[in-house]
mmCIF file of C-alpha atoms in Angstrom:
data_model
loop_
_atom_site.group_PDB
_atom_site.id
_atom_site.type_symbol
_atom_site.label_atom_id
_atom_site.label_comp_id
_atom_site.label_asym_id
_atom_site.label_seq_id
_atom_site.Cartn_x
_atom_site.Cartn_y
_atom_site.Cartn_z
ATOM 1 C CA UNK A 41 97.352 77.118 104.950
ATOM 2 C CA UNK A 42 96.373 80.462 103.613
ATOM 3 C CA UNK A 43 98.844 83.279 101.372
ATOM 4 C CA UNK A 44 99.875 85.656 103.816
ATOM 5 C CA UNK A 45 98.650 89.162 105.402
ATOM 6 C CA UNK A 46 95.352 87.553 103.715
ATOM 7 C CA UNK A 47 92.201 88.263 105.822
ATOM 8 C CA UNK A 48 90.301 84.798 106.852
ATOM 9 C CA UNK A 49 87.301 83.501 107.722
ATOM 10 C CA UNK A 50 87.730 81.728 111.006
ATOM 11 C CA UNK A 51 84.646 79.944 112.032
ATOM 12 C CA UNK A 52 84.238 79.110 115.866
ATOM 13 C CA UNK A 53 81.883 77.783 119.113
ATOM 14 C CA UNK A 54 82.429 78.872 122.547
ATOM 15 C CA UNK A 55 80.671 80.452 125.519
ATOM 16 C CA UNK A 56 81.462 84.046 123.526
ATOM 17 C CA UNK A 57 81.654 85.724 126.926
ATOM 18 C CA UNK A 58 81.959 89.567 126.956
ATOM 19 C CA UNK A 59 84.732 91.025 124.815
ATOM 20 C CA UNK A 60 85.632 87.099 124.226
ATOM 21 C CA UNK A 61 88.043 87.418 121.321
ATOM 22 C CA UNK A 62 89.405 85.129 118.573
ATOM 23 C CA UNK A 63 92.806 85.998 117.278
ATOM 24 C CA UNK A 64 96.039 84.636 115.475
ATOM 25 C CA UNK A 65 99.350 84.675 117.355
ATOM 26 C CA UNK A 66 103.173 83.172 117.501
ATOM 27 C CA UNK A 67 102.393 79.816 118.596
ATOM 28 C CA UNK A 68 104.784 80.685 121.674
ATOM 29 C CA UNK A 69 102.756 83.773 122.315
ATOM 30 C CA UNK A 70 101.653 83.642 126.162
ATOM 31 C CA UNK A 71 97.850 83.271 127.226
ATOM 32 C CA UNK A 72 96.277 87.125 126.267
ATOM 33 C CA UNK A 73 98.587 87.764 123.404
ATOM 34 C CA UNK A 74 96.960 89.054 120.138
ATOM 35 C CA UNK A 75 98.109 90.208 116.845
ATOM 36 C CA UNK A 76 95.015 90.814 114.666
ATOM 37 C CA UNK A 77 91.689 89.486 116.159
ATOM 38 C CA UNK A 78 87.671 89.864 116.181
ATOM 39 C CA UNK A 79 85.462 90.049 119.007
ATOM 40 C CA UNK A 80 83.115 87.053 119.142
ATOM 41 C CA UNK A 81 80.145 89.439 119.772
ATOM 42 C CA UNK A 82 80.899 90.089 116.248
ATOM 43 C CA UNK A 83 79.441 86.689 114.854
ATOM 44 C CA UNK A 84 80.717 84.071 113.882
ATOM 45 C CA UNK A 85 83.019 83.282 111.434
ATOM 46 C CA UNK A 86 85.408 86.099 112.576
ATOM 47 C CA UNK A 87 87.496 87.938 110.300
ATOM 48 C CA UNK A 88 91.067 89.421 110.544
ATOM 49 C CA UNK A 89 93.895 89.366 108.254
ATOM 50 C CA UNK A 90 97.406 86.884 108.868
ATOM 51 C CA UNK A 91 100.523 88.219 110.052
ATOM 52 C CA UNK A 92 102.326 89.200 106.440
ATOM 53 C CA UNK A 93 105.577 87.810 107.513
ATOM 54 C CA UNK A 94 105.318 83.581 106.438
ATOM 55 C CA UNK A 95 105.243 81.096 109.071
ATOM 56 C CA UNK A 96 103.718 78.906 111.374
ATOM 57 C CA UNK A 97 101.015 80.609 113.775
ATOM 58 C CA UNK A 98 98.136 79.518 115.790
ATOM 59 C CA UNK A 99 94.553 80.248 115.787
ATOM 60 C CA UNK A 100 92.796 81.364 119.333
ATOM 61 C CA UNK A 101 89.838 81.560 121.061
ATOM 62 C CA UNK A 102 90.397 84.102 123.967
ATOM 63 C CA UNK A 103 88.059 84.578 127.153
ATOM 64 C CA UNK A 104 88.600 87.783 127.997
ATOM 65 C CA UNK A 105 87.476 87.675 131.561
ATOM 66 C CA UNK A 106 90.947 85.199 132.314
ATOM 67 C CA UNK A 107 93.028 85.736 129.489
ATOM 68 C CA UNK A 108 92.267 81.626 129.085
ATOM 69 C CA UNK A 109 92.606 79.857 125.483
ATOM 70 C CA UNK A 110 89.701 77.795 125.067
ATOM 71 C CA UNK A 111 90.366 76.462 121.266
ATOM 72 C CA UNK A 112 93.492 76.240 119.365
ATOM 73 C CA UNK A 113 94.176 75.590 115.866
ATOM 74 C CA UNK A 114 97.353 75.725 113.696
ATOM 75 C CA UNK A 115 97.349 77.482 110.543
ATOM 76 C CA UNK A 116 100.582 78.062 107.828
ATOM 77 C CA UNK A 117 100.605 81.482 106.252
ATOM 78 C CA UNK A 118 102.433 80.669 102.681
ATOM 79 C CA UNK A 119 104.620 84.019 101.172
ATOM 80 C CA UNK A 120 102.295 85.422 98.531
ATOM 81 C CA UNK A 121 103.161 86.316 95.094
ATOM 82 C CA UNK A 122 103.947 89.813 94.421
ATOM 83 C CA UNK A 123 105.626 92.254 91.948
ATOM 84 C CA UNK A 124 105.450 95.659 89.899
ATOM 85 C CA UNK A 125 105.999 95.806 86.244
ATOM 86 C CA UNK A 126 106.464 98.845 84.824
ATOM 87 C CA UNK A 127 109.019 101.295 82.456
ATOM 88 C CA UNK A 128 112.661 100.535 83.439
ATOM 89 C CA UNK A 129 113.012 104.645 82.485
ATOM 90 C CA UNK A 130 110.468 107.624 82.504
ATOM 91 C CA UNK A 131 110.529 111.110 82.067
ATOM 92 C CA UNK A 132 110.694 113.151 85.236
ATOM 93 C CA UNK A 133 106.803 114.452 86.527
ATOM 94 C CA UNK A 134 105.258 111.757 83.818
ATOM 95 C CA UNK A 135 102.304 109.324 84.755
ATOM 96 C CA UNK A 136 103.652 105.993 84.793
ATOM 97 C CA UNK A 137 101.456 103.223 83.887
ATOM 98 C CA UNK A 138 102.219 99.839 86.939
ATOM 99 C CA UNK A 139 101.112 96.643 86.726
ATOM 100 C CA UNK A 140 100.578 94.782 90.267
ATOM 101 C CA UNK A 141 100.259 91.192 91.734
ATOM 102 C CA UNK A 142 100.185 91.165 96.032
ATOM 103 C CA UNK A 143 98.088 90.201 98.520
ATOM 104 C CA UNK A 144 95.626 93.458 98.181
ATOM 105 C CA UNK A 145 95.189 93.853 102.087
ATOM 106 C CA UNK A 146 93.016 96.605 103.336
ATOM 107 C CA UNK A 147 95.495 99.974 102.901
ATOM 108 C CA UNK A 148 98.164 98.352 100.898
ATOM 109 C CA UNK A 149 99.711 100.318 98.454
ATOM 110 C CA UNK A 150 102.076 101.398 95.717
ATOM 111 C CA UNK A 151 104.443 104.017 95.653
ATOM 112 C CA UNK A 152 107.567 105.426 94.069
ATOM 113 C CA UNK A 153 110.477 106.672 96.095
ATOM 114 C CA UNK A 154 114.029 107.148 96.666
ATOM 115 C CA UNK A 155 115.786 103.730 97.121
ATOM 116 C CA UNK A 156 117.199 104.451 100.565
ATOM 117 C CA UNK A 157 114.327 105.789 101.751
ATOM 118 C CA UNK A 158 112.573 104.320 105.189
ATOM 119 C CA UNK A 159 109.514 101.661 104.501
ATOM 120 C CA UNK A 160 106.390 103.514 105.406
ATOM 121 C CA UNK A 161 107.501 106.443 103.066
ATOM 122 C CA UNK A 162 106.029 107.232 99.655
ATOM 123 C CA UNK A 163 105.547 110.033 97.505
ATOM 124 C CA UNK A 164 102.792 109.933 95.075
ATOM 125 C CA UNK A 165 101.157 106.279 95.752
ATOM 126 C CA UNK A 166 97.679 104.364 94.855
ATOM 127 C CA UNK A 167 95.471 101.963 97.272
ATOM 128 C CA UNK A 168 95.454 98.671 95.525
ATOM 129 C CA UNK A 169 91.767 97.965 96.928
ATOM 130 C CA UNK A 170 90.924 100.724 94.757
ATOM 131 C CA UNK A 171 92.828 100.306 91.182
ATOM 132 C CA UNK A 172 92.886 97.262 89.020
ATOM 133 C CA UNK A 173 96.371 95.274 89.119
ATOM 134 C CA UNK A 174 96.585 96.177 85.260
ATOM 135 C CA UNK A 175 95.420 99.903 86.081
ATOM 136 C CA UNK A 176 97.852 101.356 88.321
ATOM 137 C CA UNK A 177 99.657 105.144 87.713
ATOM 138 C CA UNK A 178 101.946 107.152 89.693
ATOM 139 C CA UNK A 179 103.383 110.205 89.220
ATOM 140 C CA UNK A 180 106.832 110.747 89.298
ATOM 141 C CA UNK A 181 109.327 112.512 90.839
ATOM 142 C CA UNK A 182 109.964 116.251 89.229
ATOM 143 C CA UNK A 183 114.096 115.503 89.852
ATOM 144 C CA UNK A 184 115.464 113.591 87.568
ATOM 145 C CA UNK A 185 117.699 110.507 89.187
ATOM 146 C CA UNK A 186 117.500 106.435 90.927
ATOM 147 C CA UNK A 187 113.988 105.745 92.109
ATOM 148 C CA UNK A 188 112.111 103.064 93.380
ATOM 149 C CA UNK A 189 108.658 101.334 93.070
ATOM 150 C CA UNK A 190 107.187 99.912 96.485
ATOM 151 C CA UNK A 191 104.252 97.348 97.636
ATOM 152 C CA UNK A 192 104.047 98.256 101.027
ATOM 153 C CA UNK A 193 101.899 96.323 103.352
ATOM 154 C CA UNK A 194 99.660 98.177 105.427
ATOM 155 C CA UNK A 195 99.543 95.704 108.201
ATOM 156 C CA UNK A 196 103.291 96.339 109.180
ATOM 157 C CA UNK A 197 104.778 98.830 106.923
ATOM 158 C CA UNK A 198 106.727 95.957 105.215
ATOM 159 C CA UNK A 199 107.926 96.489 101.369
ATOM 160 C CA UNK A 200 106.965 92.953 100.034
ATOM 161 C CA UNK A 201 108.005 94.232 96.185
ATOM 162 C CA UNK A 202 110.579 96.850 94.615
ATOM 163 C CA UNK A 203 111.522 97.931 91.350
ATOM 164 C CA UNK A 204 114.036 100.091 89.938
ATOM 165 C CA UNK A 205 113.405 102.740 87.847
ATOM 166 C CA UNK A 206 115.341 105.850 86.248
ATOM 167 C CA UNK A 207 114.068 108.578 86.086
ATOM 168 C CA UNK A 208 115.153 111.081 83.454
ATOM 169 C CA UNK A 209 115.567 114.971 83.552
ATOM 170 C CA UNK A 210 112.853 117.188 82.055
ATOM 171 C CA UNK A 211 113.957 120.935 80.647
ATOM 172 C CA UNK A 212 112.169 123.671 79.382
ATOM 173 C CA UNK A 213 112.984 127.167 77.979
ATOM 174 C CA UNK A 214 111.855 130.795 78.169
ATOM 175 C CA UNK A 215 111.806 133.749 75.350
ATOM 176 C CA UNK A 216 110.873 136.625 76.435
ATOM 177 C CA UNK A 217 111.151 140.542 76.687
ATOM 178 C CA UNK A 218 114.846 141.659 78.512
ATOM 179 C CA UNK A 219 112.741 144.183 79.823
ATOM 180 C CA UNK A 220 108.996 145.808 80.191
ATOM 181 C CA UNK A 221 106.925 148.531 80.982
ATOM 182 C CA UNK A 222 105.575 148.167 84.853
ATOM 183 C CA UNK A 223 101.872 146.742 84.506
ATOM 184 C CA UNK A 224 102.417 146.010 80.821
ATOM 185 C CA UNK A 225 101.491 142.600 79.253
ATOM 186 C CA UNK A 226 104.518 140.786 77.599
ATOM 187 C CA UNK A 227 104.515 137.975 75.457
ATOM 188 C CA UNK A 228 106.336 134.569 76.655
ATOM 189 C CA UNK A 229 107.609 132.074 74.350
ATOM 190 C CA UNK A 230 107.866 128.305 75.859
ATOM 191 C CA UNK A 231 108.902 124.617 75.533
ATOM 192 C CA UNK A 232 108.809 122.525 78.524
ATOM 193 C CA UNK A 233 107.075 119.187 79.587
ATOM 194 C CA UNK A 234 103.376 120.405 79.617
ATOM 195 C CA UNK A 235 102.321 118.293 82.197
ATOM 196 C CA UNK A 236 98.349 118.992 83.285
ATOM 197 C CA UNK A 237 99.449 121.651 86.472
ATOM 198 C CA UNK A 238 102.298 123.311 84.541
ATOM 199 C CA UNK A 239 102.309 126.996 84.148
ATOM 200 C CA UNK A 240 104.273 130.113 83.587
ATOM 201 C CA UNK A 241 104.613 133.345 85.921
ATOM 202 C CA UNK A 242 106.387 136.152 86.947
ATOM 203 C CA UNK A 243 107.343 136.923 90.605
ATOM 204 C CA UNK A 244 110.607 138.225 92.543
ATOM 205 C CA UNK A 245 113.573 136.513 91.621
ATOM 206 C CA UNK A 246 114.066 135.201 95.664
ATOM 207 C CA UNK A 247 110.556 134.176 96.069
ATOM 208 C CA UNK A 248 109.306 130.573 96.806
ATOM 209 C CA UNK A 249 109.575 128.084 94.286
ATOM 210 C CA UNK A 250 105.760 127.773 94.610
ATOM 211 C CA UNK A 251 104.921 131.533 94.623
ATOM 212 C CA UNK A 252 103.344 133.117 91.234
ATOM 213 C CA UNK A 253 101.968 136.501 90.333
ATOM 214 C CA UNK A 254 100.154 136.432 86.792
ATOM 215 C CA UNK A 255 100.248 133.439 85.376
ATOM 216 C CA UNK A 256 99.438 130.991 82.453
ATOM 217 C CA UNK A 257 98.715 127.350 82.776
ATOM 218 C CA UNK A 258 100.619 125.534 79.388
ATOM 219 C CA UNK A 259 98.067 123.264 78.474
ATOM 220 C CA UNK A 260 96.311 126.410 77.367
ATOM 221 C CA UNK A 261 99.301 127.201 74.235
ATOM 222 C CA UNK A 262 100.594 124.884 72.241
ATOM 223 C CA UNK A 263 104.033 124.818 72.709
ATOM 224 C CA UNK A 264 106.143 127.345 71.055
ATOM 225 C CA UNK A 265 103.015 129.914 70.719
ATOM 226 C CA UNK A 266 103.062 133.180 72.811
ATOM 227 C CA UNK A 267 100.747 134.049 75.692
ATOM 228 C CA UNK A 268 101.117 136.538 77.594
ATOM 229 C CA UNK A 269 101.355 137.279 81.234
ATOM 230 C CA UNK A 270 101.157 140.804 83.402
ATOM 231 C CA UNK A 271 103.879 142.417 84.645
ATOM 232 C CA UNK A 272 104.070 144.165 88.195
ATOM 233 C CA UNK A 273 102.821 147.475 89.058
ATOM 234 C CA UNK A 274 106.120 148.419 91.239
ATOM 235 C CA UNK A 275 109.286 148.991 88.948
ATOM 236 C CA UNK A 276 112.242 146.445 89.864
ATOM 237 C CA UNK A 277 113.646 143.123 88.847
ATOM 238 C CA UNK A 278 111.814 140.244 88.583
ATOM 239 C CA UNK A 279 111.741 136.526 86.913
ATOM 240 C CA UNK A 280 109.916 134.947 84.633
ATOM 241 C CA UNK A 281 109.460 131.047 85.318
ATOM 242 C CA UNK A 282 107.954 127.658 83.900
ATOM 243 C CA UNK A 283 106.611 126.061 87.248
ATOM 244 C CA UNK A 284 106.201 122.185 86.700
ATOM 245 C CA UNK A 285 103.734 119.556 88.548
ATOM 246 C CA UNK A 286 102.358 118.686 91.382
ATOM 247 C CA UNK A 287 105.412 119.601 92.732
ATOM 248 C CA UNK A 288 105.888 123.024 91.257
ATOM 249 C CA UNK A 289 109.714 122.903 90.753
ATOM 250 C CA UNK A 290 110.899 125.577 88.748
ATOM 251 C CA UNK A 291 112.450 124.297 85.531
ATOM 252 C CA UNK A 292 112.885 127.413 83.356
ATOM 253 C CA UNK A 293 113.847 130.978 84.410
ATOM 254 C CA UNK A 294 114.522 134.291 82.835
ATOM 255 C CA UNK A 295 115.020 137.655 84.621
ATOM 256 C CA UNK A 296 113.035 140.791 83.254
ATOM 257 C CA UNK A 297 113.480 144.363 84.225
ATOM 258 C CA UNK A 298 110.409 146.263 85.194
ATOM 259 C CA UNK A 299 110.737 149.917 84.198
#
């Protein structure tokens, strides 16, 4: 027995002919069926990982040149232990701190996304090979509203853990000028989540919500202070907005006439 989508060691003897193979299968699986295997040119013991789903399968040696199973063994792959703690509720674009347990295949990982999204989605995720089960951090979503945490297996997609989480609006304001000479520098007055990519420009009011023209990041003015960005040369109307995250969703805008 062995906790499943675990790789194993599988140690073996045989003629290891060329591209002989041992593999794990269904234990109906006919003669030249694989799921996850090693070549036997490869050394012995071989190493693959167990089907993640739990179950009875069956260990195989394969000669490639016939498709014929020379060995067979039976092994149990037991449903492994996994979960996410974390915050029941966070602030929208804030680093949440996750706490892990799962069977840390190669490419696993942990996301957070809407509930009714498909399997293999994510949005901002971590490799669990690569962070600590008491280390994890995802950003999350700039919209407020229902998310959920994943474990995803690599091996087939499969969520093996989800967790429910709220995620709660962020606002921020803007005082500024109604109106300013073209090329002038105004001041701009802010309060707004101050997350490490935030900033504030000004562009046309129908640009893209990830366009900017002179700009400020916040984390260089304490909130509330002034700084100051540069208007446009050409006269018109434009818009003054706080651009949040990794995401840059605009959270804050305020028009400004350009005389």
């Amino acid at each position: 027995t062995v906790t499943l989508g675990r790789e194993i060691e599988v140690a073996w003897t045989g003629p290891n002919g060329h591209l002989d193979f041992v593999t794990v299968v269904v234990p109906a699986a006919p003669e030249g069926a694989y799921l996850d295997y090693a070549h036997t040119k490869d050394g012995s013991p071989a190493r693959f990982a167990l089907p993640d789903k739990p179950g009875t399968y069956e260990l195989r040696y394969v000669a490639a040149a016939s498709n014929q199973v020379l060995a067979r063994r039976t092994i149990v792959a037991l449903a492994a232990t996994v979960e996410i703690q974390a915050a029941a509720k966070a602030p929208a674009g804030s680093r949440l701190p996750v706490q892990w347990a799962g069977p840390n295949n190669n490419g696993d990982f942990i996301t957070v996304v809407s509930p009714g999204a498909a399997d293999a989605a994510y949005k901002d995720y971590f490799d669990t090979q690569k962070t600590a089960a008491d280390a994890g951090a995802l950003t999350l979503p700039i919209e407020g509203g229902a998310y959920e945490l994943r474990y995803v297996s690599a091996q087939s997609n499969q969520v093996l853990a989800r967790r429910a989480i709220e995620v709660t609006p962020v606002t921020a304001t803007l005082a500024a000028p109604a109106n300013g000479a073209a090329g002038a520098r105004i001041e701009v007055r802010w309060t707004g989540p101050n997350y490490p990519k935030d900033y504030i420009t000004v562009v046309a009011p129908d640009a893209p919500h990830n366009a900017y023209g002179d700009y400020f990041s916040t984390r260089d003015v304490k909130p509330g202070s002034a700084s100051t960005v540069k208007l446009p040369d050409k006269p018109g109307t434009y818009e003054l907005r706080y651009v949040a995250g990794v995401e840059e969703a605009v959270l804050a805008r305020r028009a400004i006439e350009v005389r």
